[in-house]
XYZ file of C-alpha atoms in Angstrom:
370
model
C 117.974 119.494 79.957
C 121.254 121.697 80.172
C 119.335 124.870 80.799
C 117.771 122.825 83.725
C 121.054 121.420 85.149
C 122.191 125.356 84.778
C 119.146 126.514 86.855
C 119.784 123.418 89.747
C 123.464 124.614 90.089
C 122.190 128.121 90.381
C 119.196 127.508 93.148
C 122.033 125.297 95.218
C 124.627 128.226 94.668
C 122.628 131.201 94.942
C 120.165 130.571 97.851
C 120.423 133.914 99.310
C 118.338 135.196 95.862
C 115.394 132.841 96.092
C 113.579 134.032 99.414
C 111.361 130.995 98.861
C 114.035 128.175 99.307
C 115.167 127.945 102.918
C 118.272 125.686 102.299
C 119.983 123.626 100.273
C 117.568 120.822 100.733
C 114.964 122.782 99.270
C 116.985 123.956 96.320
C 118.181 120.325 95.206
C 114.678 118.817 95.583
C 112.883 121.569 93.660
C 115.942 120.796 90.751
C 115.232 117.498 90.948
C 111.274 117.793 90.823
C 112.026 120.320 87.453
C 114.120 117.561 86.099
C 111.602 114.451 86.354
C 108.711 117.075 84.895
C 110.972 117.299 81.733
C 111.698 113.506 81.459
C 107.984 113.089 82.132
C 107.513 115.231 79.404
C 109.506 113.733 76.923
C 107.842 110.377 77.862
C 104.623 111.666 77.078
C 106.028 113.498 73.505
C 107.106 109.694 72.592
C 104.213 108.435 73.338
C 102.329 110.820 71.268
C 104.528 110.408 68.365
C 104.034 106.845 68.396
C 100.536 106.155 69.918
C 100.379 102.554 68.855
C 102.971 101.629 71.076
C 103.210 97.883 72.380
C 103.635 96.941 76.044
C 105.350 93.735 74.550
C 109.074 94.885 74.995
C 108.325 96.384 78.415
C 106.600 93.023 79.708
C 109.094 91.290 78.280
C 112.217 92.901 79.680
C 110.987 94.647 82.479
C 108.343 92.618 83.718
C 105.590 95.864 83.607
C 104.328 97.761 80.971
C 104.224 101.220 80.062
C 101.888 102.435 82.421
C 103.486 101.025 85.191
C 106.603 102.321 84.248
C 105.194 105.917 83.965
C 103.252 104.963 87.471
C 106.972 103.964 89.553
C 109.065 106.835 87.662
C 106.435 109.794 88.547
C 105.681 108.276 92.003
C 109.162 109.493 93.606
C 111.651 107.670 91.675
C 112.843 110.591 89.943
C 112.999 112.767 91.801
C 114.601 110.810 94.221
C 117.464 109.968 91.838
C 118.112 113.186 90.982
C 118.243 114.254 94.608
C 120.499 111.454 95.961
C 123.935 111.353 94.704
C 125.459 107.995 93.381
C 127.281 105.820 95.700
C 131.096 105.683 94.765
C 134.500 104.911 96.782
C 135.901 107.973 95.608
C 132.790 110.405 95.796
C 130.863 112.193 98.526
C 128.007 110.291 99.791
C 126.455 113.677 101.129
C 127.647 115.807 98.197
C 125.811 117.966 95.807
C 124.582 115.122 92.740
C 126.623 116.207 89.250
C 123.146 115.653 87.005
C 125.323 116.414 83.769
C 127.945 113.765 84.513
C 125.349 110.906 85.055
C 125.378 108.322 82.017
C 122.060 107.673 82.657
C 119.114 109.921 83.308
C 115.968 108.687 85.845
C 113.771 106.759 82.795
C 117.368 104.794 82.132
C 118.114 104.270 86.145
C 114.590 102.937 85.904
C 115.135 100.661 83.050
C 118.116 99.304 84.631
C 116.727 98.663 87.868
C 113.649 96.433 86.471
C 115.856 94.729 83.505
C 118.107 93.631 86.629
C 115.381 92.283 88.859
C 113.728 90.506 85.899
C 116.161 88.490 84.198
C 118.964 86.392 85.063
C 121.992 87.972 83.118
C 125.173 89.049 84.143
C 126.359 91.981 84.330
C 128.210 91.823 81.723
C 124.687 91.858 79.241
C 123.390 94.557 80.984
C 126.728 96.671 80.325
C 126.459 96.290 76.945
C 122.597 97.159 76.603
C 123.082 100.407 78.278
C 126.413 101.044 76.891
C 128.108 101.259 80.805
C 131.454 100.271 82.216
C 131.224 97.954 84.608
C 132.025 100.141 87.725
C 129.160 102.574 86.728
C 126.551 99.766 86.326
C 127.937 98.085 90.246
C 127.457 101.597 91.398
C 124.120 102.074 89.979
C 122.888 99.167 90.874
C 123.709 99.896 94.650
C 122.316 103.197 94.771
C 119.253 102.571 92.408
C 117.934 99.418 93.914
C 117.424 101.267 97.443
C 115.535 104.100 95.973
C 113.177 102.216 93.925
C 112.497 100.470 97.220
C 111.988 103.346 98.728
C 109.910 104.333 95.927
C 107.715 101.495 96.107
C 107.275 101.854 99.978
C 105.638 105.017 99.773
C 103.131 104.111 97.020
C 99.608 103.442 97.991
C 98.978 99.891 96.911
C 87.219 88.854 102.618
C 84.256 89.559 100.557
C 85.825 87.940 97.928
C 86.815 84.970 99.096
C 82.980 84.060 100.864
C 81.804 84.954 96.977
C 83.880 82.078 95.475
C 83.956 79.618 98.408
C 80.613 80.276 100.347
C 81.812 78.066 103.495
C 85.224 80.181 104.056
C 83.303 83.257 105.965
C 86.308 85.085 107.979
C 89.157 83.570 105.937
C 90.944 86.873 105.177
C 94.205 85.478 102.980
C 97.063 82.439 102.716
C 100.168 82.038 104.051
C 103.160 79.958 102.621
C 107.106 79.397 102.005
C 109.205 80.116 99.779
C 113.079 79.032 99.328
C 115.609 81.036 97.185
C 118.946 80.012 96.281
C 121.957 81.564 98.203
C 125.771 81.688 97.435
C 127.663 79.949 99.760
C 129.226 81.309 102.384
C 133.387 81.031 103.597
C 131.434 81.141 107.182
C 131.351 77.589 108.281
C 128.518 78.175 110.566
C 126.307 80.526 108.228
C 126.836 77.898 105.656
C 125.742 74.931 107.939
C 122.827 77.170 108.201
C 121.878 77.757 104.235
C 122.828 74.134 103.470
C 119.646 72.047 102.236
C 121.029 68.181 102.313
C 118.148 66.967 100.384
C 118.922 69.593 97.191
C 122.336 69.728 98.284
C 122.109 73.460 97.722
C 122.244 76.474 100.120
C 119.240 78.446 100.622
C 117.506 81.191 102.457
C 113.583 81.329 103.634
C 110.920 83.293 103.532
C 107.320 83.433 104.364
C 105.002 85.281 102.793
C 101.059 86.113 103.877
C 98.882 86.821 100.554
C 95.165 88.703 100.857
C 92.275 87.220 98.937
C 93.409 89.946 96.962
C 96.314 87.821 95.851
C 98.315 91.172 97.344
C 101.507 90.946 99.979
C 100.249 91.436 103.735
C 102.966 90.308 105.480
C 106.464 88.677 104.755
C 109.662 87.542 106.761
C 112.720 87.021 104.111
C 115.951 86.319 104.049
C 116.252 83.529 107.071
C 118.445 80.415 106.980
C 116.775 77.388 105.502
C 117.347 75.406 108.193
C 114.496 76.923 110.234
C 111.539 75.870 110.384
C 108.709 77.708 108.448
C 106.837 78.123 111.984
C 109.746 79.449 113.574
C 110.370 82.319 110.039
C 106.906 82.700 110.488
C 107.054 83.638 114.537
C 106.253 87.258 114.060
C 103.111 86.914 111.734
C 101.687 84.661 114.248
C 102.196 87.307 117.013
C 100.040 89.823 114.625
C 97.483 87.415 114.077
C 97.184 86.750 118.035
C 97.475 90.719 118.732
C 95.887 92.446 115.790
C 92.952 89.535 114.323
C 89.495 90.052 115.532
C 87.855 86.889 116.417
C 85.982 84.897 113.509
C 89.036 85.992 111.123
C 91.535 83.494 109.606
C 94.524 82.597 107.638
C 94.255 79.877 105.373
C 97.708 77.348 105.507
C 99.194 74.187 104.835
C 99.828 71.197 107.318
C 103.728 72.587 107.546
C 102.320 75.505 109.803
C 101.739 74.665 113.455
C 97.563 75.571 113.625
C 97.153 74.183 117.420
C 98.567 76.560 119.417
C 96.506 78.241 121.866
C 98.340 81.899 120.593
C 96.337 81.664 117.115
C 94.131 78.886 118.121
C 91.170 79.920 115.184
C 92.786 82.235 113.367
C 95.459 79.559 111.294
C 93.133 76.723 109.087
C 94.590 74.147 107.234
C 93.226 71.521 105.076
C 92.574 67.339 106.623
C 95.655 65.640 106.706
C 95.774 62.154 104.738
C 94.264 59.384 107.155
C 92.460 62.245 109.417
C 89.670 60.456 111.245
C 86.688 62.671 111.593
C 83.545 62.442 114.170
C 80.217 62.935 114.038
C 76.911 63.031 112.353
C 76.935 62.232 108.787
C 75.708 65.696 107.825
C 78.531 67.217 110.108
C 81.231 65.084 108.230
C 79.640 66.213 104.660
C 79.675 69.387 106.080
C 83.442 69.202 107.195
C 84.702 67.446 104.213
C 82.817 70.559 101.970
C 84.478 72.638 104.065
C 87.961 70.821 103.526
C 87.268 70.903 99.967
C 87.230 74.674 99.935
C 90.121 74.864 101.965
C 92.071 72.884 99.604
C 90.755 75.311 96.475
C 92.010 78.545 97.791
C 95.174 76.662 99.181
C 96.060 77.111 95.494
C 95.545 81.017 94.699
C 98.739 80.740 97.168
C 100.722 78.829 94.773
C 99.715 80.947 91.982
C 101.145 84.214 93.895
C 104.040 82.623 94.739
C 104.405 81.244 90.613
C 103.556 84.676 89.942
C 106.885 86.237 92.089
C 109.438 83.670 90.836
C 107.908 83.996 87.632
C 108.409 87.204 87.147
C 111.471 88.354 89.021
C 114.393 86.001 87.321
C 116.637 87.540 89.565
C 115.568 85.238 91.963
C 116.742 81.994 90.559
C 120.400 83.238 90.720
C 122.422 82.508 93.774
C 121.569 85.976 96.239
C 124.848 87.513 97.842
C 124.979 86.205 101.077
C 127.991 88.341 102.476
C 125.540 91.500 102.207
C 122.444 90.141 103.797
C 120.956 93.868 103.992
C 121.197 94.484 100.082
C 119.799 90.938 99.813
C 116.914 91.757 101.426
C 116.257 95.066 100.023
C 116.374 93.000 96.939
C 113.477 90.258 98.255
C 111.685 92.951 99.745
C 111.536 95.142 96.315
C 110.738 91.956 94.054
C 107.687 91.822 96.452
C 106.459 95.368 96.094
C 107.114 95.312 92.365
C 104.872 92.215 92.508
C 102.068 94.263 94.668
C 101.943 96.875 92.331
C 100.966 94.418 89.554
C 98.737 92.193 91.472
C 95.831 94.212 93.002
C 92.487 92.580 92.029
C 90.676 93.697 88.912
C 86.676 91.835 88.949
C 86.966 91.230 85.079
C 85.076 88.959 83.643
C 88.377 87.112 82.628
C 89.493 87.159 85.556
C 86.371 85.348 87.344
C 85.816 83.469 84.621
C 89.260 81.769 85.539
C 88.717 81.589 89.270
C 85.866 79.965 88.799
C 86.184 77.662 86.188
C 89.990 77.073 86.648
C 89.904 73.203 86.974
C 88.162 72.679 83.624
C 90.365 74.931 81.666
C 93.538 74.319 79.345
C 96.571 75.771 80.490
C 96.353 78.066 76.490
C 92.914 79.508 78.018
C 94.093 80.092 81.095
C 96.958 82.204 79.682
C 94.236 84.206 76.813
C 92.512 84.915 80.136
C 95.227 86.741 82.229
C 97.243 88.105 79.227
């Protein structure tokens, strides 16, 4: 690693020697891309030194296993750390990075990153796991968070759904809300705003879109919970009156306006209790299948949305509400960490628990997915 930090100070330095860099830009991104090879390296010597490695501690603390890991750290992250340099008061934000005066190297910025997002502990805990003073671990947290966004961004990430519910032909995904606690604000108004009177808690919305895939489509975060879900979910409903072909859906609850003439037939939603329905009695056995169905994949929703606050304990602690852009980088990369993890694999597990989900025990259902 030294001999490597000696050759990145000496292609940023000494451009006018290496006809094949054309600036500094060039020089610090080919250091940086030298620098994650190594690290990759070394990840792949451990890994051969210990082949019967557990994903266990990585799931556990991290949220992904090792694979993953080795997926988000070769995908950009690294090299992105090394070529950005750390956000500090007292530091250039547009300076040359000092790679041998970082306390932690990419696979660390990683760890800290995902060990953050997934748990609930202060900082405090996660100073004394990586051995950090506090300022270095605010710091890294600032400038790491962004770039594993950025990370995730740039990584590539309806059949199904008429296989396991033969009446839902053009149903395409779910949509549904989610509310995340908040800190409250000194800003009387903003805080009239978060305030939920029946929790007596402050909160922001969000409304996410899921494929059949059980994937992220689309997703407005980090809006006061006083608005209404329709009105957070304004600018999905102008995609799916611009961009939805006609005999496509979205499959939502009653809380979602489904009248309108903007998305009239592209928002379904399950009978309301009491609905009177008219017709034949084939046509209301027909309807009341079709309800039925409805109702099923109404639930993959809830599982996605399980799955996120599951996973992401960062999200049951009280976001900053005085920076609302680093709170919704922080949304946003919990939900791209999430996509990563939940593209659909046709295992026999995994059908074998969509379809037979109601009859299961909840200690099946978890030998299944594990």
């Amino acid at each position: 690693m030294i001999v490597v930090i000696y050759l990145y100070h000496n292609l940023v330095n000494n451009r006018e020697e290496t006809g094949f860099l054309n600036n500094e830009e060039d020089a610090r991104m080919l250091a940086a891309t030298l620098i994650a090879g190594i690290e990759l390296a070394q990840l792949d010597h451990v890994k051969t030194w210990n082949p019967n490695h557990s994903d266990h501690a990585f799931i556990t603390t991290m949220g992904i296993d090792v694979l993953t890991f080795e997926f988000i750290f070769t995908s950009g992250f690294a090299s992105l750390w090394y070529h950005k340099s750390i956000t500090c008061p007292d530091t250039n934000s547009q300076g040359i990075p000092c790679l041998n005066c970082c306390s932690l190297n990419a696979g660390g910025a990683l760890g800290l990153m995902l060990h953050y997002l997934n748990s609930t502990m202060h900082e405090t805990s996660l100073q004394q796991i990586f051995t950090l003073i506090p300022t270095t671990v605010s710091c890294y947290l600032t400038s790491g968070l962004p770039i594993l966004l950025q990370t995730l961004h740039s990584m590539c990430c309806s059949a199904l759904v008429v296989a396991c519910h033969s009446h839902l032909e053009g149903a395409f995904g779910s949509i549904d809300g989610l509310k995340l606690p908040v800190q409250t604000s000194h800003d009387v108004d903003i805080e009239n705003t978060t305030y939920n009177g029946w929790f007596s808690k402050h909160f922001v919305s969000s409304v996410i879109a899921f494929s059949a895939e059980g994937v992220v489509i689309a997703a407005r975060t980090n809006v006061p919970r006083s608005w209404h879900n329709s009105c957070v979910a304004s600018r999905i409903y102008t995609k799916l009156h611009l961009n939805t072909p006609p005999g496509y859906y979205i499959i939502t609850d009653t809380v979602f306006p489904h009248g309108m003439t903007s998305v009239d037939g592209h928002i379904y939603t399950p009978l309301k209790h009491g609905q009177v329905l008219h017709g034949s009695a084939a046509k209301i056995e027909e309807h009341m299948v079709f309800n039925c169905q409805l109702l099923s994949y109404c639930q993959t929703t809830e599982w996605s949305m399980r799955a996120i606050q599951g996973a992401f304990g960062r999200l049951h602690m009280p976001l900053n509400i005085i920076n609302e852009e680093a709170c919704s980088n922080l949304i946003k990369t919990c939900l791209q960490l999430y996509n990563l993890c939940a593209h659909w694999q046709a295992t026999e597990d995994d059908l074998d628990v969509w379809r037979d989900f109601k009859s299961m025990l909840f200690s099946e259902q978890r030998k299944k997915v594990l």
